Amino acid sequence: MTLFKKYLSTLTATVLGVILFGPAVFDLIFTTPSLTALRTGRFQIVSIQQDSPHLRLKDESGRIVSANFPYDLAHRSPRQYLVRPEKFKSFSKCDATIGYEVLSMFTHDVIRVWSVDCPSGEKVSYAHAVKYFERMNVEGSALVRFALGVFVIGFCYFFDRRRGLSGGQ
């Protein structure tokens, strides 16, 4: 019996586990940064929306970058509710001071915005963003998703071993 046939369930569970539960690992790695760890910069808010990317920002050199408010990285279609749609106009075209962090993913960098301060008075405070993020991320949910993925892979592995020891196909 080939190794592939012997551990087919385990390989299938591993592939599905990485797809379904892999993002939970990012939630465990990329936690809420401290206020002192944030980078700050001046950006013009080109656009703001609920769907990702939540923000399009123009930096001082004129380069346009996409950014997001904090969200659970395991969500497949992240939407933000930190800024209500009726407030979008007041943030648009604002020259804001923004507190952000850069997350290095495998293929690209992701900018997470934790605070916005517009001269017009519109703002998203760091404390409000943290409270929003922690309310959205149920404490320990990423750990539960990760543990569930490991359990499924382990279950399939032992199922495959038992089937292999008993001579079943």
CSV table of N, CA and C in Angstrom, one decimal:
chain,number,residue,atom,x,y,z
A,1,MET,N,0.9,-1.2,0.0
A,1,MET,CA,0.0,0.0,0.0
A,1,MET,C,0.9,1.2,0.0
A,2,THR,N,0.6,2.2,-0.9
A,2,THR,CA,1.5,3.4,-1.0
A,2,THR,C,1.2,4.3,0.2
A,3,LEU,N,2.1,5.2,0.5
A,3,LEU,CA,1.9,6.1,1.6
A,3,LEU,C,0.7,7.0,1.3
A,4,PHE,N,0.5,7.4,0.1
A,4,PHE,CA,-0.6,8.3,-0.3
A,4,PHE,C,-1.9,7.6,0.0
A,5,LYS,N,-2.1,6.4,-0.4
A,5,LYS,CA,-3.3,5.7,-0.1
A,5,LYS,C,-3.5,5.4,1.4
A,6,LYS,N,-2.4,5.1,2.1
A,6,LYS,CA,-2.5,4.8,3.5
A,6,LYS,C,-3.0,6.0,4.3
A,7,TYR,N,-2.5,7.2,3.9
A,7,TYR,CA,-2.9,8.4,4.7
A,7,TYR,C,-3.7,9.4,3.9
A,8,LEU,N,-4.6,8.9,3.1
A,8,LEU,CA,-5.4,9.8,2.2
A,8,LEU,C,-6.3,10.7,3.1
A,9,SER,N,-7.0,10.2,4.1
A,9,SER,CA,-7.8,11.0,5.0
A,9,SER,C,-7.0,12.1,5.7
A,10,THR,N,-5.8,11.7,6.1
A,10,THR,CA,-5.0,12.6,6.8
A,10,THR,C,-4.6,13.8,5.9
A,11,LEU,N,-4.2,13.4,4.7
A,11,LEU,CA,-3.8,14.5,3.7
A,11,LEU,C,-4.9,15.4,3.4
A,12,THR,N,-6.1,14.8,3.2
A,12,THR,CA,-7.3,15.6,2.9
A,12,THR,C,-7.6,16.5,4.0
A,13,ALA,N,-7.6,16.0,5.2
A,13,ALA,CA,-7.9,16.8,6.4
A,13,ALA,C,-6.9,17.9,6.6
A,14,THR,N,-5.6,17.6,6.3
A,14,THR,CA,-4.6,18.7,6.4
A,14,THR,C,-4.8,19.8,5.4
A,15,VAL,N,-5.1,19.5,4.2
A,15,VAL,CA,-5.4,20.5,3.2
A,15,VAL,C,-6.6,21.3,3.6
A,16,LEU,N,-7.7,20.7,3.9
A,16,LEU,CA,-8.9,21.4,4.4
A,16,LEU,C,-8.6,22.2,5.7
A,17,GLY,N,-7.8,21.6,6.6
A,17,GLY,CA,-7.5,22.3,7.8
A,17,GLY,C,-6.7,23.6,7.6
A,18,VAL,N,-5.8,23.6,6.6
A,18,VAL,CA,-5.0,24.8,6.3
A,18,VAL,C,-5.9,25.8,5.7
A,19,ILE,N,-6.8,25.4,4.8
A,19,ILE,CA,-7.7,26.4,4.2
A,19,ILE,C,-8.7,26.9,5.2
A,20,LEU,N,-9.3,26.1,6.0
A,20,LEU,CA,-10.4,26.5,6.9
A,20,LEU,C,-9.9,27.1,8.2
A,21,PHE,N,-8.9,26.5,8.8
A,21,PHE,CA,-8.4,26.9,10.1
A,21,PHE,C,-7.1,27.6,10.1
A,22,GLY,N,-6.4,27.7,9.0
A,22,GLY,CA,-5.1,28.4,8.9
A,22,GLY,C,-5.2,29.8,9.3
A,23,PRO,N,-6.2,30.6,8.9
A,23,PRO,CA,-6.3,32.0,9.2
A,23,PRO,C,-6.4,32.2,10.8
A,24,ALA,N,-6.9,31.2,11.5
A,24,ALA,CA,-6.9,31.3,13.0
A,24,ALA,C,-5.5,31.5,13.5
A,25,VAL,N,-4.5,30.9,12.8
A,25,VAL,CA,-3.1,31.1,13.3
A,25,VAL,C,-2.7,32.5,13.2
A,26,PHE,N,-3.1,33.2,12.1
A,26,PHE,CA,-2.8,34.6,12.0
A,26,PHE,C,-3.5,35.4,13.1
A,27,ASP,N,-4.7,35.1,13.5
A,27,ASP,CA,-5.3,35.8,14.6
A,27,ASP,C,-4.5,35.6,15.9
A,28,LEU,N,-3.9,34.4,16.1
A,28,LEU,CA,-3.1,34.2,17.3
A,28,LEU,C,-1.8,34.9,17.2
A,29,ILE,N,-1.2,35.1,16.0
A,29,ILE,CA,0.1,35.8,15.9
A,29,ILE,C,-0.1,37.3,15.9
A,30,PHE,N,-1.1,37.8,15.2
A,30,PHE,CA,-1.2,39.3,15.0
A,30,PHE,C,-2.3,39.7,16.0
A,31,THR,N,-1.9,40.0,17.2
A,31,THR,CA,-2.8,40.4,18.3
A,31,THR,C,-2.9,42.0,18.2
A,32,THR,N,-3.6,42.5,19.2
A,32,THR,CA,-3.7,44.0,19.3
A,32,THR,C,-2.3,44.6,19.7
A,33,PRO,N,-1.8,45.5,18.9
A,33,PRO,CA,-0.6,46.2,19.2
A,33,PRO,C,-0.8,47.2,20.3
A,34,SER,N,0.3,47.5,21.0
A,34,SER,CA,0.2,48.5,22.0
A,34,SER,C,0.2,49.9,21.3
A,35,LEU,N,-0.2,50.9,22.0
A,35,LEU,CA,-0.3,52.3,21.4
A,35,LEU,C,1.1,52.7,21.0
A,36,THR,N,2.1,52.4,21.8
A,36,THR,CA,3.5,52.8,21.5
A,36,THR,C,4.1,52.1,20.3
A,37,ALA,N,3.6,50.9,20.0
A,37,ALA,CA,4.1,50.1,18.9
A,37,ALA,C,3.6,50.6,17.5
A,38,LEU,N,2.5,51.5,17.5
A,38,LEU,CA,1.9,51.9,16.3
A,38,LEU,C,2.8,52.9,15.6
A,39,ARG,N,2.9,52.8,14.2
A,39,ARG,CA,3.5,53.9,13.4
A,39,ARG,C,2.5,55.0,13.2
A,40,THR,N,2.9,56.2,13.1
A,40,THR,CA,2.0,57.3,12.8
A,40,THR,C,2.5,58.0,11.5
A,41,GLY,N,1.5,58.5,10.8
A,41,GLY,CA,1.9,59.2,9.5
A,41,GLY,C,0.7,60.1,9.1
A,42,ARG,N,1.0,61.0,8.2
A,42,ARG,CA,0.0,61.9,7.6
A,42,ARG,C,-0.4,61.3,6.3
A,43,PHE,N,-1.7,61.1,6.1
A,43,PHE,CA,-2.3,60.6,4.9
A,43,PHE,C,-3.5,61.4,4.5
A,44,GLN,N,-3.8,61.4,3.3
A,44,GLN,CA,-5.1,62.0,2.8
A,44,GLN,C,-6.0,60.7,2.6
A,45,ILE,N,-7.2,60.8,3.2
A,45,ILE,CA,-8.1,59.7,3.0
A,45,ILE,C,-8.8,59.9,1.6
A,46,VAL,N,-8.5,59.0,0.7
A,46,VAL,CA,-9.0,59.1,-0.6
A,46,VAL,C,-10.5,58.6,-0.6
A,47,SER,N,-10.6,57.4,0.0
A,47,SER,CA,-12.0,56.8,0.1
A,47,SER,C,-12.1,55.9,1.3
A,48,ILE,N,-13.3,55.7,1.8
A,48,ILE,CA,-13.6,54.9,2.9
A,48,ILE,C,-14.8,54.1,2.6
A,49,GLN,N,-14.9,52.8,3.0
A,49,GLN,CA,-16.0,52.0,2.7
A,49,GLN,C,-16.1,50.9,3.7
A,50,GLN,N,-17.2,50.1,3.7
A,50,GLN,CA,-17.4,49.0,4.6
A,50,GLN,C,-16.6,47.8,4.1
A,51,ASP,N,-16.5,47.5,2.8
A,51,ASP,CA,-15.8,46.3,2.3
A,51,ASP,C,-14.3,46.5,2.3
A,52,SER,N,-13.6,45.4,2.3
A,52,SER,CA,-12.1,45.5,2.3
A,52,SER,C,-11.7,45.8,0.9
A,53,PRO,N,-10.7,46.7,0.6
A,53,PRO,CA,-10.0,47.5,1.6
A,53,PRO,C,-10.9,48.6,2.2
A,54,HIS,N,-10.9,48.8,3.5
A,54,HIS,CA,-11.7,49.8,4.1
A,54,HIS,C,-11.3,51.2,3.7
A,55,LEU,N,-10.0,51.4,3.6
A,55,LEU,CA,-9.5,52.8,3.3
A,55,LEU,C,-8.5,52.8,2.1
A,56,ARG,N,-8.6,53.8,1.4
A,56,ARG,CA,-7.6,54.1,0.3
A,56,ARG,C,-6.9,55.4,0.8
A,57,LEU,N,-5.6,55.3,1.0
A,57,LEU,CA,-4.9,56.5,1.5
A,57,LEU,C,-3.8,57.0,0.6
A,58,LYS,N,-3.6,58.3,0.5
A,58,LYS,CA,-2.5,58.8,-0.3
A,58,LYS,C,-1.5,59.4,0.7
A,59,ASP,N,-0.3,58.8,0.6
A,59,ASP,CA,0.8,59.3,1.5
A,59,ASP,C,1.4,60.6,1.0
A,60,GLU,N,2.4,61.1,1.7
A,60,GLU,CA,3.0,62.4,1.4
A,60,GLU,C,3.7,62.4,0.0
A,61,SER,N,4.1,61.3,-0.5
A,61,SER,CA,4.8,61.2,-1.8
A,61,SER,C,3.8,61.1,-2.9
A,62,GLY,N,2.5,60.9,-2.6
A,62,GLY,CA,1.5,60.8,-3.6
A,62,GLY,C,1.1,59.4,-3.9
A,63,ARG,N,1.7,58.4,-3.3
A,63,ARG,CA,1.4,57.0,-3.5
A,63,ARG,C,0.1,56.6,-2.8
A,64,ILE,N,-0.7,55.9,-3.5
A,64,ILE,CA,-2.0,55.4,-3.0
A,64,ILE,C,-1.8,54.0,-2.4
A,65,VAL,N,-2.2,53.8,-1.1
A,65,VAL,CA,-2.1,52.5,-0.5
A,65,VAL,C,-3.5,52.1,0.0
A,66,SER,N,-3.7,50.8,0.1
A,66,SER,CA,-5.0,50.3,0.7
A,66,SER,C,-4.7,49.9,2.1
A,67,ALA,N,-5.7,50.1,3.0
A,67,ALA,CA,-5.6,49.8,4.4
A,67,ALA,C,-6.9,49.3,4.9
A,68,ASN,N,-6.9,48.7,6.0
A,68,ASN,CA,-8.1,48.1,6.7
A,68,ASN,C,-8.1,48.5,8.2
A,69,PHE,N,-9.3,48.7,8.7
A,69,PHE,CA,-9.5,48.8,10.1
A,69,PHE,C,-9.3,47.4,10.6
A,70,PRO,N,-9.0,47.2,11.9
A,70,PRO,CA,-8.8,45.8,12.5
A,70,PRO,C,-10.0,45.0,12.3
A,71,TYR,N,-9.8,43.7,11.9
A,71,TYR,CA,-10.8,42.7,11.8
A,71,TYR,C,-10.3,41.4,12.0
A,72,ASP,N,-11.1,40.4,12.3
A,72,ASP,CA,-10.8,39.0,12.5
A,72,ASP,C,-10.2,38.5,11.2
A,73,LEU,N,-8.9,38.1,11.1
A,73,LEU,CA,-8.3,37.7,9.9
A,73,LEU,C,-8.9,36.4,9.4
A,74,ALA,N,-9.6,35.7,10.2
A,74,ALA,CA,-10.2,34.4,9.7
A,74,ALA,C,-11.5,34.6,8.9
A,75,HIS,N,-12.0,35.8,8.9
A,75,HIS,CA,-13.2,36.1,8.2
A,75,HIS,C,-12.8,36.2,6.7
A,76,ARG,N,-13.6,35.6,5.9
A,76,ARG,CA,-13.3,35.5,4.4
A,76,ARG,C,-13.7,36.8,3.7
A,77,SER,N,-14.8,37.5,4.1
A,77,SER,CA,-15.1,38.8,3.5
A,77,SER,C,-15.3,39.8,4.6
A,78,PRO,N,-14.2,40.4,5.1
A,78,PRO,CA,-14.3,41.3,6.2
A,78,PRO,C,-15.0,42.6,5.9
A,79,ARG,N,-15.9,43.0,6.7
A,79,ARG,CA,-16.6,44.2,6.6
A,79,ARG,C,-16.3,45.0,7.9
A,80,GLN,N,-16.2,46.3,7.8
A,80,GLN,CA,-16.0,47.1,9.0
A,80,GLN,C,-17.2,47.8,9.4
A,81,TYR,N,-17.4,48.0,10.7
A,81,TYR,CA,-18.5,48.7,11.2
A,81,TYR,C,-18.0,49.7,12.2
A,82,LEU,N,-16.7,50.0,12.2
A,82,LEU,CA,-16.1,51.0,13.1
A,82,LEU,C,-16.6,52.4,12.8
A,83,VAL,N,-16.7,52.7,11.5
A,83,VAL,CA,-17.2,54.0,11.0
A,83,VAL,C,-18.5,53.7,10.3
A,84,ARG,N,-19.5,54.4,10.7
A,84,ARG,CA,-20.8,54.2,10.0
A,84,ARG,C,-20.9,54.8,8.6
A,85,PRO,N,-21.6,54.3,7.7
A,85,PRO,CA,-21.7,54.8,6.3
A,85,PRO,C,-22.1,56.3,6.3
A,86,GLU,N,-22.9,56.8,7.2
A,86,GLU,CA,-23.3,58.2,7.1
A,86,GLU,C,-22.1,59.1,7.5
A,87,LYS,N,-21.1,58.6,8.1
A,87,LYS,CA,-19.9,59.4,8.4
A,87,LYS,C,-18.8,59.3,7.3
A,88,PHE,N,-19.0,58.5,6.3
A,88,PHE,CA,-17.9,58.3,5.3
A,88,PHE,C,-17.6,59.7,4.6
A,89,LYS,N,-18.6,60.5,4.3
A,89,LYS,CA,-18.3,61.8,3.6
A,89,LYS,C,-17.4,62.7,4.5
A,90,SER,N,-17.6,62.7,5.8
A,90,SER,CA,-16.8,63.6,6.6
A,90,SER,C,-15.4,63.1,6.8
A,91,PHE,N,-15.1,61.8,6.5
A,91,PHE,CA,-13.7,61.4,6.6
A,91,PHE,C,-13.1,61.5,5.2
A,92,SER,N,-13.8,61.5,4.1
A,92,SER,CA,-13.3,61.5,2.8
A,92,SER,C,-12.6,62.8,2.5
A,93,LYS,N,-11.4,62.7,1.9
A,93,LYS,CA,-10.5,63.9,1.5
A,93,LYS,C,-9.9,64.6,2.7
A,94,CYS,N,-10.0,63.9,3.9
A,94,CYS,CA,-9.4,64.5,5.1
A,94,CYS,C,-7.9,64.2,5.1
A,95,ASP,N,-7.1,65.2,5.5
A,95,ASP,CA,-5.7,65.0,5.7
A,95,ASP,C,-5.5,64.6,7.2
A,96,ALA,N,-5.4,63.3,7.4
A,96,ALA,CA,-5.5,62.8,8.7
A,96,ALA,C,-4.1,62.3,9.3
A,97,THR,N,-4.0,62.3,10.6
A,97,THR,CA,-2.9,61.6,11.2
A,97,THR,C,-3.4,60.3,11.6
A,98,ILE,N,-2.7,59.2,11.1
A,98,ILE,CA,-3.2,57.9,11.2
A,98,ILE,C,-2.2,57.0,12.0
A,99,GLY,N,-2.7,56.3,13.0
A,99,GLY,CA,-1.9,55.3,13.7
A,99,GLY,C,-2.2,53.9,13.1
A,100,TYR,N,-1.1,53.3,12.7
A,100,TYR,CA,-1.3,52.0,11.9
A,100,TYR,C,-0.1,51.0,12.2
A,101,GLU,N,-0.4,49.8,11.8
A,101,GLU,CA,0.7,48.8,11.9
A,101,GLU,C,0.7,48.1,10.5
A,102,VAL,N,1.9,47.6,10.2
A,102,VAL,CA,2.1,46.8,8.9
A,102,VAL,C,2.3,45.4,9.3
A,103,LEU,N,1.4,44.5,8.8
A,103,LEU,CA,1.5,43.1,9.0
A,103,LEU,C,2.1,42.4,7.8
A,104,SER,N,3.2,41.7,8.0
A,104,SER,CA,3.8,41.0,6.8
A,104,SER,C,3.2,39.6,6.7
A,105,MET,N,2.4,39.5,5.6
A,105,MET,CA,1.9,38.2,5.3
A,105,MET,C,2.9,37.5,4.4
A,106,PHE,N,2.5,36.3,3.8
A,106,PHE,CA,3.4,35.6,3.0
A,106,PHE,C,3.7,36.3,1.7
A,107,THR,N,2.7,36.8,1.0
A,107,THR,CA,2.9,37.4,-0.3
A,107,THR,C,2.8,38.9,-0.3
A,108,HIS,N,2.3,39.5,0.7
A,108,HIS,CA,2.1,41.0,0.7
A,108,HIS,C,2.1,41.5,2.1
A,109,ASP,N,2.1,42.8,2.2
A,109,ASP,CA,1.9,43.5,3.5
A,109,ASP,C,0.5,44.0,3.6
A,110,VAL,N,0.0,44.0,4.9
A,110,VAL,CA,-1.4,44.5,5.1
A,110,VAL,C,-1.2,45.6,6.1
A,111,ILE,N,-1.9,46.7,5.8
A,111,ILE,CA,-1.8,47.9,6.8
A,111,ILE,C,-3.1,47.9,7.6
A,112,ARG,N,-3.0,47.8,8.9
A,112,ARG,CA,-4.2,47.9,9.8
A,112,ARG,C,-4.2,49.2,10.5
A,113,VAL,N,-5.2,50.0,10.3
A,113,VAL,CA,-5.4,51.3,10.9
A,113,VAL,C,-6.1,51.2,12.2
A,114,TRP,N,-5.4,51.7,13.3
A,114,TRP,CA,-5.9,51.7,14.6
A,114,TRP,C,-6.4,53.0,15.1
A,115,SER,N,-6.0,54.1,14.5
A,115,SER,CA,-6.6,55.4,14.9
A,115,SER,C,-6.5,56.4,13.7
A,116,VAL,N,-7.5,57.3,13.6
A,116,VAL,CA,-7.6,58.3,12.6
A,116,VAL,C,-8.0,59.6,13.3
A,117,ASP,N,-7.3,60.7,13.0
A,117,ASP,CA,-7.6,62.0,13.6
A,117,ASP,C,-7.6,63.0,12.5
A,118,CYS,N,-8.7,63.5,12.1
A,118,CYS,CA,-8.9,64.5,11.1
A,118,CYS,C,-8.9,65.9,11.7
A,119,PRO,N,-8.4,66.9,11.0
A,119,PRO,CA,-8.4,68.3,11.6
A,119,PRO,C,-9.9,68.8,11.7
A,120,SER,N,-10.8,68.2,11.0
A,120,SER,CA,-12.2,68.7,11.0
A,120,SER,C,-12.9,68.2,12.3
A,121,GLY,N,-12.2,67.3,13.1
A,121,GLY,CA,-12.7,66.9,14.4
A,121,GLY,C,-13.2,65.4,14.3
A,122,GLU,N,-13.3,64.9,13.1
A,122,GLU,CA,-13.7,63.5,13.0
A,122,GLU,C,-12.5,62.6,13.4
A,123,LYS,N,-12.8,61.6,14.2
A,123,LYS,CA,-11.7,60.7,14.6
A,123,LYS,C,-12.2,59.3,15.0
A,124,VAL,N,-11.3,58.4,14.9
A,124,VAL,CA,-11.5,57.1,15.4
A,124,VAL,C,-10.3,56.9,16.4
A,125,SER,N,-10.6,56.8,17.7
A,125,SER,CA,-9.6,56.7,18.7
A,125,SER,C,-9.0,55.3,18.8
A,126,TYR,N,-7.8,55.2,19.2
A,126,TYR,CA,-7.2,53.9,19.4
A,126,TYR,C,-8.0,53.0,20.4
A,127,ALA,N,-8.5,53.6,21.5
A,127,ALA,CA,-9.2,52.8,22.5
A,127,ALA,C,-10.5,52.3,21.9
A,128,HIS,N,-11.2,53.1,21.0
A,128,HIS,CA,-12.4,52.7,20.4
A,128,HIS,C,-12.2,51.5,19.4
A,129,ALA,N,-11.1,51.6,18.6
A,129,ALA,CA,-10.7,50.6,17.7
A,129,ALA,C,-10.4,49.3,18.4
A,130,VAL,N,-9.7,49.4,19.5
A,130,VAL,CA,-9.3,48.2,20.3
A,130,VAL,C,-10.6,47.5,20.9
A,131,LYS,N,-11.5,48.3,21.4
A,131,LYS,CA,-12.7,47.8,22.0
A,131,LYS,C,-13.5,47.1,20.9
A,132,TYR,N,-13.6,47.7,19.7
A,132,TYR,CA,-14.3,47.2,18.5
A,132,TYR,C,-13.7,45.8,18.1
A,133,PHE,N,-12.4,45.8,18.0
A,133,PHE,CA,-11.7,44.6,17.6
A,133,PHE,C,-11.9,43.5,18.6
A,134,GLU,N,-11.7,43.8,19.9
A,134,GLU,CA,-11.9,42.7,20.9
A,134,GLU,C,-13.3,42.2,21.0
A,135,ARG,N,-14.3,43.1,20.8
A,135,ARG,CA,-15.7,42.7,20.8
A,135,ARG,C,-16.0,41.7,19.6
A,136,MET,N,-15.3,42.0,18.5
A,136,MET,CA,-15.5,41.2,17.3
A,136,MET,C,-14.8,39.9,17.4
A,137,ASN,N,-13.7,39.9,18.0
A,137,ASN,CA,-12.9,38.6,18.2
A,137,ASN,C,-13.3,38.1,19.6
A,138,VAL,N,-14.1,37.1,19.7
A,138,VAL,CA,-14.5,36.5,20.9
A,138,VAL,C,-13.2,36.0,21.5
A,139,GLU,N,-12.9,36.3,22.8
A,139,GLU,CA,-11.7,35.8,23.4
A,139,GLU,C,-11.5,34.3,23.3
A,140,GLY,N,-10.4,34.0,22.7
A,140,GLY,CA,-10.0,32.6,22.5
A,140,GLY,C,-10.6,31.9,21.3
A,141,SER,N,-11.4,32.6,20.5
A,141,SER,CA,-12.0,31.9,19.4
A,141,SER,C,-11.0,31.4,18.3
A,142,ALA,N,-9.9,32.2,18.1
A,142,ALA,CA,-8.9,31.7,17.2
A,142,ALA,C,-8.2,30.5,17.7
A,143,LEU,N,-8.0,30.4,19.0
A,143,LEU,CA,-7.4,29.2,19.6
A,143,LEU,C,-8.3,28.0,19.5
A,144,VAL,N,-9.6,28.2,19.7
A,144,VAL,CA,-10.6,27.1,19.5
A,144,VAL,C,-10.6,26.6,18.1
A,145,ARG,N,-10.6,27.6,17.1
A,145,ARG,CA,-10.6,27.2,15.7
A,145,ARG,C,-9.3,26.4,15.4
A,146,PHE,N,-8.2,26.9,15.9
A,146,PHE,CA,-6.9,26.2,15.6
A,146,PHE,C,-6.9,24.8,16.2
A,147,ALA,N,-7.4,24.7,17.5
A,147,ALA,CA,-7.5,23.4,18.2
A,147,ALA,C,-8.4,22.4,17.4
A,148,LEU,N,-9.5,23.0,16.9
A,148,LEU,CA,-10.4,22.1,16.2
A,148,LEU,C,-9.8,21.6,14.9
A,149,GLY,N,-9.0,22.4,14.2
A,149,GLY,CA,-8.2,21.9,13.1
A,149,GLY,C,-7.3,20.8,13.4
A,150,VAL,N,-6.5,21.0,14.5
A,150,VAL,CA,-5.5,20.0,14.9
A,150,VAL,C,-6.3,18.7,15.3
A,151,PHE,N,-7.4,18.8,16.0
A,151,PHE,CA,-8.2,17.6,16.3
A,151,PHE,C,-8.7,16.9,15.1
A,152,VAL,N,-9.2,17.6,14.1
A,152,VAL,CA,-9.7,16.9,12.9
A,152,VAL,C,-8.5,16.2,12.2
A,153,ILE,N,-7.4,16.8,12.1
A,153,ILE,CA,-6.2,16.2,11.4
A,153,ILE,C,-5.8,15.0,12.2
A,154,GLY,N,-5.7,15.1,13.6
A,154,GLY,CA,-5.3,14.0,14.4
A,154,GLY,C,-6.3,12.8,14.3
A,155,PHE,N,-7.6,13.1,14.3
A,155,PHE,CA,-8.6,12.1,14.2
A,155,PHE,C,-8.4,11.3,12.9
A,156,CYS,N,-8.2,12.1,11.8
A,156,CYS,CA,-8.1,11.4,10.5
A,156,CYS,C,-6.8,10.6,10.4
A,157,TYR,N,-5.7,11.1,11.1
A,157,TYR,CA,-4.5,10.3,11.1
A,157,TYR,C,-4.6,9.0,11.8
A,158,PHE,N,-5.3,9.0,13.0
A,158,PHE,CA,-5.5,7.8,13.8
A,158,PHE,C,-6.5,6.9,13.0
A,159,PHE,N,-7.5,7.4,12.4
A,159,PHE,CA,-8.4,6.6,11.5
A,159,PHE,C,-7.6,5.9,10.4
A,160,ASP,N,-6.7,6.7,9.8
A,160,ASP,CA,-5.9,6.1,8.7
A,160,ASP,C,-4.9,5.0,9.2
A,161,ARG,N,-4.3,5.2,10.4
A,161,ARG,CA,-3.4,4.3,11.0
A,161,ARG,C,-4.1,3.0,11.3
A,162,ARG,N,-5.3,3.2,12.0
A,162,ARG,CA,-6.1,2.0,12.4
A,162,ARG,C,-6.5,1.2,11.2
A,163,ARG,N,-7.0,1.9,10.1
A,163,ARG,CA,-7.4,1.2,8.9
A,163,ARG,C,-6.2,0.5,8.3
A,164,GLY,N,-5.0,1.1,8.3
A,164,GLY,CA,-3.8,0.5,7.8
A,164,GLY,C,-3.3,-0.7,8.6
A,165,LEU,N,-3.5,-0.7,9.9
A,165,LEU,CA,-3.1,-1.8,10.8
A,165,LEU,C,-4.0,-3.0,10.6
A,166,SER,N,-5.3,-2.7,10.3
A,166,SER,CA,-6.3,-3.8,10.2
A,166,SER,C,-6.3,-4.4,8.8
A,167,GLY,N,-5.5,-3.8,7.9
A,167,GLY,CA,-5.4,-4.3,6.6
A,167,GLY,C,-6.5,-3.9,5.6
A,168,GLY,N,-7.4,-2.9,6.1
A,168,GLY,CA,-8.4,-2.4,5.2
A,168,GLY,C,-7.9,-1.5,4.2
A,169,GLN,N,-8.7,-1.3,3.1
A,169,GLN,CA,-8.2,-0.4,2.1
A,169,GLN,C,-8.8,1.0,2.2
